PDB file of C-alpha atoms and ligand atoms in Angstrom:
ATOM      1  CA  UNK L 188       8.987 -29.554 -15.678  1.00  0.00           C
ATOM      2  CA  UNK L 189       6.171 -27.022 -15.387  1.00  0.00           C
ATOM      3  CA  UNK L 190       7.097 -23.365 -15.694  1.00  0.00           C
ATOM      4  CA  UNK L 191       7.059 -21.731 -12.231  1.00  0.00           C
ATOM      5  CA  UNK L 192       4.292 -19.158 -11.713  1.00  0.00           C
ATOM      6  CA  UNK L 193       5.283 -15.526 -12.335  1.00  0.00           C
ATOM      7  CA  UNK L 194       6.299 -13.720  -9.152  1.00  0.00           C
ATOM      8  CA  UNK L 195       4.650 -10.523  -7.869  1.00  0.00           C
ATOM      9  CA  UNK L 196       6.509  -8.494  -5.225  1.00  0.00           C
ATOM     10  CA  UNK L 197       4.223  -6.923  -2.605  1.00  0.00           C
ATOM     11  CA  UNK L 198       5.528  -4.071  -0.448  1.00  0.00           C
ATOM     12  CA  UNK L 199       2.794  -3.093   1.999  1.00  0.00           C
ATOM     13  CA  UNK L 200       1.666  -2.788   5.581  1.00  0.00           C
ATOM     14  CA  UNK L 201       0.539  -5.765   7.618  1.00  0.00           C
ATOM     15  CA  UNK L 202      -3.131  -5.530   8.584  1.00  0.00           C
ATOM     16  CA  UNK L 203      -3.479  -8.490  10.979  1.00  0.00           C
ATOM     17  CA  UNK L 204      -7.211  -8.717  10.232  1.00  0.00           C
ATOM     18  CA  UNK L 205      -6.481  -9.752   6.648  1.00  0.00           C
ATOM     19  CA  UNK L 206      -8.839  -7.105   5.247  1.00  0.00           C
ATOM     20  CA  UNK L 207      -6.157  -4.910   3.666  1.00  0.00           C
ATOM     21  CA  UNK L 208      -2.384  -4.817   3.238  1.00  0.00           C
ATOM     22  CA  UNK L 209      -0.050  -7.770   2.779  1.00  0.00           C
ATOM     23  CA  UNK L 210      -2.374 -10.584   3.812  1.00  0.00           C
ATOM     24  CA  UNK L 211      -5.210  -9.368   1.585  1.00  0.00           C
ATOM     25  CA  UNK L 212      -2.825  -8.690  -1.312  1.00  0.00           C
ATOM     26  CA  UNK L 213      -1.423 -12.218  -1.003  1.00  0.00           C
ATOM     27  CA  UNK L 214      -4.899 -13.686  -1.344  1.00  0.00           C
ATOM     28  CA  UNK L 215      -5.416 -11.709  -4.561  1.00  0.00           C
ATOM     29  CA  UNK L 216      -2.090 -12.700  -6.129  1.00  0.00           C
ATOM     30  CA  UNK L 217      -2.808 -16.370  -5.399  1.00  0.00           C
ATOM     31  CA  UNK L 218      -6.267 -16.057  -6.999  1.00  0.00           C
ATOM     32  CA  UNK L 219      -4.522 -15.066 -10.255  1.00  0.00           C
ATOM     33  CA  UNK L 220      -2.325 -18.178 -10.097  1.00  0.00           C
ATOM     34  CA  UNK L 221       0.790 -16.096  -9.416  1.00  0.00           C
ATOM     35  CA  UNK L 222       3.432 -16.379  -6.691  1.00  0.00           C
ATOM     36  CA  UNK L 223       3.402 -13.626  -4.033  1.00  0.00           C
ATOM     37  CA  UNK L 224       6.562 -12.501  -2.269  1.00  0.00           C
ATOM     38  CA  UNK L 225       6.293  -9.651   0.194  1.00  0.00           C
ATOM     39  CA  UNK L 226       7.944  -7.241   2.586  1.00  0.00           C
ATOM     40  CA  UNK L 227       6.064  -5.577   5.460  1.00  0.00           C
ATOM     41  CA  UNK L 228       6.679  -1.834   5.809  1.00  0.00           C
ATOM     42  CA  UNK L 229       4.708  -1.537   9.053  1.00  0.00           C
ATOM     43  CA  UNK L 230       2.832  -3.663  11.541  1.00  0.00           C
ATOM     44  CA  UNK L 231      -0.524  -1.993  12.077  1.00  0.00           C
ATOM     45  CA  UNK L 232      -2.696  -2.454  15.114  1.00  0.00           C
ATOM     46  CA  UNK L 233      -6.171  -2.904  13.671  1.00  0.00           C
ATOM     47  CA  UNK L 234      -9.201  -5.125  13.420  1.00  0.00           C
ATOM     48  CA  UNK L 235     -12.194  -5.008  11.116  1.00  0.00           C
ATOM     49  CA  UNK L 236     -13.541  -1.964  13.022  1.00  0.00           C
ATOM     50  CA  UNK L 237     -10.629   0.486  13.122  1.00  0.00           C
ATOM     51  CA  UNK L 238      -6.915   1.032  12.680  1.00  0.00           C
ATOM     52  CA  UNK L 239      -5.491   2.589  15.854  1.00  0.00           C
ATOM     53  CA  UNK L 240      -1.706   2.538  15.363  1.00  0.00           C
ATOM     54  CA  UNK L 241       1.026   1.907  12.831  1.00  0.00           C
ATOM     55  CA  UNK L 242       4.385   0.531  13.930  1.00  0.00           C
ATOM     56  CA  UNK L 243       6.858   1.202  11.103  1.00  0.00           C
ATOM     57  CA  UNK L 244       9.431  -1.466  10.269  1.00  0.00           C
ATOM     58  CA  UNK L 245      12.983  -0.047  10.162  1.00  0.00           C
ATOM     59  CA  UNK L 246      14.090   1.067   6.685  1.00  0.00           C
ATOM     60  CA  UNK L 247      17.296  -1.016   7.020  1.00  0.00           C
ATOM     61  CA  UNK L 248      15.259  -4.175   7.584  1.00  0.00           C
ATOM     62  CA  UNK L 249      13.101  -3.474   4.535  1.00  0.00           C
ATOM     63  CA  UNK L 250      16.181  -2.768   2.383  1.00  0.00           C
ATOM     64  CA  UNK L 251      17.902  -5.979   3.523  1.00  0.00           C
ATOM     65  CA  UNK L 252      14.826  -8.082   2.775  1.00  0.00           C
ATOM     66  CA  UNK L 253      14.308  -6.478  -0.631  1.00  0.00           C
ATOM     67  CA  UNK L 254      17.955  -6.994  -1.593  1.00  0.00           C
ATOM     68  CA  UNK L 255      17.558 -10.737  -1.089  1.00  0.00           C
ATOM     69  CA  UNK L 256      14.276 -10.986  -2.989  1.00  0.00           C
ATOM     70  CA  UNK L 257      15.466  -8.881  -5.918  1.00  0.00           C
ATOM     71  CA  UNK L 258      18.567 -11.043  -6.211  1.00  0.00           C
ATOM     72  CA  UNK L 259      16.685 -14.338  -5.995  1.00  0.00           C
ATOM     73  CA  UNK L 260      13.435 -14.034  -7.985  1.00  0.00           C
ATOM     74  CA  UNK L 261      12.496 -13.137 -11.558  1.00  0.00           C
ATOM     75  CA  UNK L 262      10.040 -10.479 -10.384  1.00  0.00           C
ATOM     76  CA  UNK L 263       7.378  -9.689 -13.004  1.00  0.00           C
ATOM     77  CA  UNK L 264       5.671  -6.764 -11.260  1.00  0.00           C
ATOM     78  CA  UNK L 265       5.698  -4.820  -8.006  1.00  0.00           C
ATOM     79  CA  UNK L 266       2.812  -3.449  -5.953  1.00  0.00           C
ATOM     80  CA  UNK L 267       3.657  -0.811  -3.339  1.00  0.00           C
ATOM     81  CA  UNK L 268       1.039   0.136  -0.749  1.00  0.00           C
ATOM     82  CA  UNK L 269       1.405   1.622   2.731  1.00  0.00           C
ATOM     83  CA  UNK L 270       4.933   2.829   3.515  1.00  0.00           C
ATOM     84  CA  UNK L 271       4.539   4.491   6.937  1.00  0.00           C
ATOM     85  CA  UNK L 272       7.596   6.767   6.682  1.00  0.00           C
ATOM     86  CA  UNK L 273       9.572   8.800   4.150  1.00  0.00           C
ATOM     87  CA  UNK L 274      12.654   6.782   5.154  1.00  0.00           C
ATOM     88  CA  UNK L 275      10.875   3.595   4.118  1.00  0.00           C
ATOM     89  CA  UNK L 276       9.832   5.120   0.780  1.00  0.00           C
ATOM     90  CA  UNK L 277      13.444   6.122   0.109  1.00  0.00           C
ATOM     91  CA  UNK L 278      14.733   2.662   1.032  1.00  0.00           C
ATOM     92  CA  UNK L 279      12.179   0.979  -1.250  1.00  0.00           C
ATOM     93  CA  UNK L 280      13.010   3.295  -4.163  1.00  0.00           C
ATOM     94  CA  UNK L 281      16.717   2.578  -3.715  1.00  0.00           C
ATOM     95  CA  UNK L 282      16.163  -1.191  -3.542  1.00  0.00           C
ATOM     96  CA  UNK L 283      13.968  -1.260  -6.655  1.00  0.00           C
ATOM     97  CA  UNK L 284      16.562   0.435  -8.872  1.00  0.00           C
ATOM     98  CA  UNK L 285      17.927  -3.027  -9.655  1.00  0.00           C
ATOM     99  CA  UNK L 286      14.538  -3.940 -11.203  1.00  0.00           C
ATOM    100  CA  UNK L 287      14.792  -1.605 -14.172  1.00  0.00           C
ATOM    101  CA  UNK L 288      11.934  -2.263 -16.642  1.00  0.00           C
ATOM    102  CA  UNK L 289       9.720  -4.175 -14.194  1.00  0.00           C
ATOM    103  CA  UNK L 290       6.275  -2.507 -13.883  1.00  0.00           C
ATOM    104  CA  UNK L 291       5.540  -0.868 -10.517  1.00  0.00           C
ATOM    105  CA  UNK L 292       2.057  -0.041  -9.215  1.00  0.00           C
ATOM    106  CA  UNK L 293       2.065   2.578  -6.443  1.00  0.00           C
ATOM    107  CA  UNK L 294      -1.028   2.876  -4.237  1.00  0.00           C
ATOM    108  CA  UNK L 295      -0.352   6.142  -2.363  1.00  0.00           C
ATOM    109  CA  UNK L 296      -1.900   5.056   0.936  1.00  0.00           C
ATOM    110  CA  UNK L 297      -2.090   8.058   3.273  1.00  0.00           C
ATOM    111  CA  UNK L 298      -4.763   7.253   5.871  1.00  0.00           C
ATOM    112  CA  UNK L 299      -7.081   4.450   6.967  1.00  0.00           C
ATOM    113  CA  UNK L 300     -10.735   5.094   6.157  1.00  0.00           C
ATOM    114  CA  UNK L 301     -11.471   4.516   9.832  1.00  0.00           C
ATOM    115  CA  UNK L 302      -8.341   5.371  11.707  1.00  0.00           C
ATOM    116  CA  UNK L 303      -4.890   6.858  11.801  1.00  0.00           C
ATOM    117  CA  UNK L 304      -2.506   8.246   9.176  1.00  0.00           C
ATOM    118  CA  UNK L 305      -0.550   5.502   7.387  1.00  0.00           C
ATOM    119  CA  UNK L 306       2.208   7.794   6.066  1.00  0.00           C
ATOM    120  CA  UNK L 307       4.095  10.363   8.174  1.00  0.00           C
ATOM    121  CA  UNK L 308       4.922  13.845   6.910  1.00  0.00           C
ATOM    122  CA  UNK L 309       4.356  15.495   3.535  1.00  0.00           C
ATOM    123  CA  UNK L 310       2.943  12.935   1.104  1.00  0.00           C
ATOM    124  CA  UNK L 311       4.371  14.413  -2.093  1.00  0.00           C
ATOM    125  CA  UNK L 312       7.831  14.792  -0.652  1.00  0.00           C
ATOM    126  CA  UNK L 313       7.823  11.327   0.919  1.00  0.00           C
ATOM    127  CA  UNK L 314       6.553   9.554  -2.205  1.00  0.00           C
ATOM    128  CA  UNK L 315       8.584  11.516  -4.801  1.00  0.00           C
ATOM    129  CA  UNK L 316      11.351   8.863  -5.139  1.00  0.00           C
ATOM    130  CA  UNK L 317       8.712   6.204  -5.840  1.00  0.00           C
ATOM    131  CA  UNK L 318       6.600   8.365  -8.149  1.00  0.00           C
ATOM    132  CA  UNK L 319       9.705   8.693 -10.335  1.00  0.00           C
ATOM    133  CA  UNK L 320       9.885   4.937 -10.891  1.00  0.00           C
ATOM    134  CA  UNK L 321       6.179   4.030 -10.827  1.00  0.00           C
ATOM    135  CA  UNK L 322       4.402   2.764 -13.945  1.00  0.00           C
ATOM    136  CA  UNK L 323       1.061   3.850 -12.513  1.00  0.00           C
ATOM    137  CA  UNK L 324      -0.097   5.522  -9.303  1.00  0.00           C
ATOM    138  CA  UNK L 325      -3.646   4.913  -8.022  1.00  0.00           C
ATOM    139  CA  UNK L 326      -4.849   7.821  -5.806  1.00  0.00           C
ATOM    140  CA  UNK L 327      -8.379   8.267  -4.488  1.00  0.00           C
ATOM    141  CA  UNK L 328      -9.827  11.780  -4.412  1.00  0.00           C
ATOM    142  CA  UNK L 329      -8.176  12.832  -1.126  1.00  0.00           C
ATOM    143  CA  UNK L 330      -4.821  11.310  -2.057  1.00  0.00           C
ATOM    144  CA  UNK L 331      -4.909  13.024  -5.449  1.00  0.00           C
ATOM    145  CA  UNK L 332      -5.482  16.401  -3.764  1.00  0.00           C
ATOM    146  CA  UNK L 333      -2.652  15.768  -1.265  1.00  0.00           C
ATOM    147  CA  UNK L 334      -0.299  14.879  -4.127  1.00  0.00           C
ATOM    148  CA  UNK L 335      -1.081  18.034  -6.117  1.00  0.00           C
ATOM    149  CA  UNK L 336      -3.423  16.696  -8.829  1.00  0.00           C
ATOM    150  CA  UNK L 337      -3.074  14.716 -12.050  1.00  0.00           C
ATOM    151  CA  UNK L 338      -0.706  17.076 -13.896  1.00  0.00           C
ATOM    152  CA  UNK L 339       1.671  17.264 -10.937  1.00  0.00           C
ATOM    153  CA  UNK L 340       1.795  13.467 -10.817  1.00  0.00           C
ATOM    154  CA  UNK L 341       2.209  13.117 -14.584  1.00  0.00           C
ATOM    155  CA  UNK L 342       5.307  15.350 -14.274  1.00  0.00           C
ATOM    156  CA  UNK L 343       7.034  12.443 -12.485  1.00  0.00           C
ATOM    157  CA  UNK L 344       6.548  10.344 -15.644  1.00  0.00           C
ATOM    158  CA  UNK L 345       4.025   7.949 -14.123  1.00  0.00           C
ATOM    159  CA  UNK L 346       0.552   7.143 -15.455  1.00  0.00           C
ATOM    160  CA  UNK L 347      -2.278   8.085 -13.060  1.00  0.00           C
ATOM    161  CA  UNK L 348      -5.421   6.115 -12.265  1.00  0.00           C
ATOM    162  CA  UNK L 349      -7.619   8.677 -10.480  1.00  0.00           C
ATOM    163  CA  UNK L 350     -10.250   6.706  -8.563  1.00  0.00           C
ATOM    164  CA  UNK L 351     -13.704   8.249  -8.419  1.00  0.00           C
ATOM    165  CA  UNK L 352     -15.279   5.935  -5.853  1.00  0.00           C
ATOM    166  CA  UNK L 353     -15.286   8.535  -3.066  1.00  0.00           C
ATOM    167  CA  UNK L 354     -17.158  11.128  -5.165  1.00  0.00           C
ATOM    168  CA  UNK L 355     -20.975  11.280  -5.083  1.00  0.00           C
ATOM    169  CA  UNK L 356     -22.941   9.710  -7.940  1.00  0.00           C
ATOM    170  CA  UNK L 357     -21.920   6.922 -10.292  1.00  0.00           C
ATOM    171  CA  UNK L 358     -18.202   6.272  -9.755  1.00  0.00           C
ATOM    172  CA  UNK L 359     -15.883   7.021 -12.669  1.00  0.00           C
ATOM    173  CA  UNK L 360     -12.194   6.102 -12.580  1.00  0.00           C
ATOM    174  CA  UNK L 361      -9.954   7.938 -15.048  1.00  0.00           C
ATOM    175  CA  UNK L 362      -6.648   6.650 -16.396  1.00  0.00           C
ATOM    176  CA  UNK L 363      -4.159   9.229 -17.676  1.00  0.00           C
ATOM    177  CA  UNK L 364      -1.253   7.752 -19.616  1.00  0.00           C
ATOM    178  CA  UNK L 365       1.021   8.552 -22.549  1.00  0.00           C
ATOM    179  CA  UNK L 366      -1.788   8.067 -25.048  1.00  0.00           C
ATOM    180  CA  UNK L 367      -4.244  10.360 -23.257  1.00  0.00           C
ATOM    181  CA  UNK L 368      -7.183   9.733 -20.982  1.00  0.00           C
ATOM    182  CA  UNK L 369      -9.528   6.733 -20.631  1.00  0.00           C
ATOM    183  CA  UNK L 370     -12.783   6.931 -18.688  1.00  0.00           C
ATOM    184  CA  UNK L 371     -13.772   3.806 -16.783  1.00  0.00           C
ATOM    185  CA  UNK L 372     -17.381   4.266 -15.707  1.00  0.00           C
ATOM    186  CA  UNK L 373     -18.507   2.036 -12.854  1.00  0.00           C
ATOM    187  CA  UNK L 374     -21.659   1.521 -10.896  1.00  0.00           C
ATOM    188  CA  UNK L 375     -22.519   2.306  -7.292  1.00  0.00           C
ATOM    189  CA  UNK L 376     -22.857  -0.929  -5.350  1.00  0.00           C
ATOM    190  CA  UNK L 377     -25.209  -0.555  -2.366  1.00  0.00           C
ATOM    191  CA  UNK L 378     -23.909  -0.763   1.206  1.00  0.00           C
ATOM    192  CA  UNK L 379     -20.956   0.726   3.051  1.00  0.00           C
ATOM    193  CA  UNK L 380     -17.778   0.375   0.971  1.00  0.00           C
ATOM    194  CA  UNK L 381     -15.815  -2.632   2.229  1.00  0.00           C
ATOM    195  CA  UNK L 382     -12.347  -2.454   3.814  1.00  0.00           C
ATOM    196  CA  UNK L 383      -9.418  -3.056   1.462  1.00  0.00           C
ATOM    197  CA  UNK L 384     -10.795  -1.983  -1.932  1.00  0.00           C
ATOM    198  CA  UNK L 385      -7.799   0.238  -2.768  1.00  0.00           C
ATOM    199  CA  UNK L 386      -5.342  -2.534  -1.882  1.00  0.00           C
ATOM    200  CA  UNK L 387      -7.317  -4.995  -4.007  1.00  0.00           C
ATOM    201  CA  UNK L 388      -7.337  -2.706  -7.036  1.00  0.00           C
ATOM    202  CA  UNK L 389      -3.611  -1.934  -7.045  1.00  0.00           C
ATOM    203  CA  UNK L 390      -2.767  -5.609  -6.527  1.00  0.00           C
ATOM    204  CA  UNK L 391      -5.097  -6.723  -9.342  1.00  0.00           C
ATOM    205  CA  UNK L 392      -3.347  -4.229 -11.649  1.00  0.00           C
ATOM    206  CA  UNK L 393       0.048  -5.634 -10.634  1.00  0.00           C
ATOM    207  CA  UNK L 394      -1.222  -9.158 -11.395  1.00  0.00           C
ATOM    208  CA  UNK L 395      -2.398  -8.125 -14.873  1.00  0.00           C
ATOM    209  CA  UNK L 396       0.949  -6.498 -15.576  1.00  0.00           C
ATOM    210  CA  UNK L 397       2.804  -9.598 -14.347  1.00  0.00           C
ATOM    211  CA  UNK L 398       0.787 -11.652 -16.837  1.00  0.00           C
ATOM    212  CA  UNK L 399       1.884  -9.377 -19.674  1.00  0.00           C
ATOM    213  CA  UNK L 400      -1.246  -7.281 -20.153  1.00  0.00           C
ATOM    214  CA  UNK L 401      -0.462  -3.701 -21.116  1.00  0.00           C
ATOM    215  CA  UNK L 402      -1.295  -0.961 -18.642  1.00  0.00           C
ATOM    216  CA  UNK L 403      -4.716  -0.184 -20.128  1.00  0.00           C
ATOM    217  CA  UNK L 404      -5.674  -3.854 -20.276  1.00  0.00           C
ATOM    218  CA  UNK L 405      -4.443  -4.509 -16.730  1.00  0.00           C
ATOM    219  CA  UNK L 406      -6.340  -1.504 -15.356  1.00  0.00           C
ATOM    220  CA  UNK L 407      -9.568  -2.367 -17.192  1.00  0.00           C
ATOM    221  CA  UNK L 408      -9.492  -5.971 -15.975  1.00  0.00           C
ATOM    222  CA  UNK L 409      -8.623  -4.884 -12.406  1.00  0.00           C
ATOM    223  CA  UNK L 410     -11.550  -2.435 -12.252  1.00  0.00           C
ATOM    224  CA  UNK L 411     -13.975  -5.167 -13.343  1.00  0.00           C
ATOM    225  CA  UNK L 412     -12.518  -7.696 -10.900  1.00  0.00           C
ATOM    226  CA  UNK L 413     -12.650  -5.286  -7.963  1.00  0.00           C
ATOM    227  CA  UNK L 414     -16.277  -4.457  -8.772  1.00  0.00           C
ATOM    228  CA  UNK L 415     -17.007  -8.190  -8.456  1.00  0.00           C
ATOM    229  CA  UNK L 416     -15.006  -8.319  -5.221  1.00  0.00           C
ATOM    230  CA  UNK L 417     -17.029  -5.402  -3.792  1.00  0.00           C
ATOM    231  CA  UNK L 418     -20.233  -7.232  -4.771  1.00  0.00           C
ATOM    232  CA  UNK L 419     -18.903 -10.336  -3.012  1.00  0.00           C
ATOM    233  CA  UNK L 420     -17.885  -8.416   0.163  1.00  0.00           C
ATOM    234  CA  UNK L 421     -18.469 -10.298   3.404  1.00  0.00           C
ATOM    235  CA  UNK L 422     -18.569  -9.499   7.120  1.00  0.00           C
ATOM    236  CA  UNK L 423     -15.967 -11.826   8.610  1.00  0.00           C
ATOM    237  CA  UNK L 424     -15.079  -9.897  11.765  1.00  0.00           C
ATOM    238  CA  UNK L 425     -17.507  -7.786  13.795  1.00  0.00           C
ATOM    239  CA  UNK L 426     -16.790  -4.537  11.926  1.00  0.00           C
ATOM    240  CA  UNK L 427     -16.623  -3.543   8.267  1.00  0.00           C
ATOM    241  CA  UNK L 428     -17.053  -6.049   5.479  1.00  0.00           C
ATOM    242  CA  UNK L 429     -13.951  -7.168   3.579  1.00  0.00           C
ATOM    243  CA  UNK L 430     -13.693  -7.315  -0.226  1.00  0.00           C
ATOM    244  CA  UNK L 431     -14.469 -10.809  -1.526  1.00  0.00           C
TER     245      UNK L 431
HETATM  246  N1  PLP S 111      -4.106  -1.066   6.698  1.00  0.00           N
HETATM  247  C1  PLP S 111      -3.256  -1.241   5.706  1.00  0.00           C
HETATM  248  C2  PLP S 111      -2.040  -2.050   5.930  1.00  0.00           C
HETATM  249  C3  PLP S 111      -3.531  -0.661   4.454  1.00  0.00           C
HETATM  250  O1  PLP S 111      -2.682  -0.829   3.434  1.00  0.00           O
HETATM  251  C4  PLP S 111      -4.721   0.093   4.271  1.00  0.00           C
HETATM  252  C5  PLP S 111      -5.069   0.711   2.985  1.00  0.00           C
HETATM  253  O2  PLP S 111      -4.410   0.665   2.013  1.00  0.00           O
HETATM  254  C6  PLP S 111      -5.577   0.247   5.340  1.00  0.00           C
HETATM  255  C7  PLP S 111      -5.239  -0.350   6.542  1.00  0.00           C
HETATM  256  C8  PLP S 111      -6.854   1.022   5.241  1.00  0.00           C
HETATM  257  O3  PLP S 111      -7.747   0.466   4.388  1.00  0.00           O
HETATM  258  P1  PLP S 111      -9.212   1.074   4.290  1.00  0.00           P
HETATM  259  O4  PLP S 111      -9.025   2.533   4.074  1.00  0.00           O
HETATM  260  O5  PLP S 111      -9.858   0.373   3.159  1.00  0.00           O
HETATM  261  O6  PLP S 111      -9.870   0.792   5.595  1.00  0.00           O
END
């Protein structure tokens, strides 16, 4: 019998438009030939134009779903995106304790580019339990500032991929890990940045880790793949383009 595909656990918000969150992440995991399993932390009300509301899923529901998945599947990596509430972050951290040694990618989603906040309360306090178990955290410029900067994040023991896409000029992402710092220079792709790039990047990293690439290899491959996805962005709804 064929070996089953490695399983990637997605913990993220549901964006019904498919541009970001669980549906978009699922598409990316499948493109790597891996098996996605996933738990929704919130049901957002959004389309390709804007995100107007988040409806958090109860922490007990998330914990119960995760308990079953963790017991059933040989999970090779975890991607955590939008959490909505500090209660949800705590429940996820508690549920993932059973997965000791499995790499965890944390995308600290705080706000929709066009729309509402996607995490209630103080970001650093809410995400602290997850920062302690993350392999790598992937903040953009605003998220990095809200979380206290690279050194503050490194104090939790996690590697940091500081994304430079929101800064003017040629974008440079920087990875800070145990061996030091790696610069990942990119190029500015013309047009308005598509919806869902942050979700795509963190999920691509989780896929690389599930396939056994080390952190640096997984991050380097993910950055290249997301650049191609931004180049391939398409308008599917009437609003922003989605990553390809
Ligand atoms: N909705 C969900 C469920 C998300 O996870 C995210 C971002 O991570 C967004 C919306 C916002 O995406 P963007 O800022 O690319 O519009």
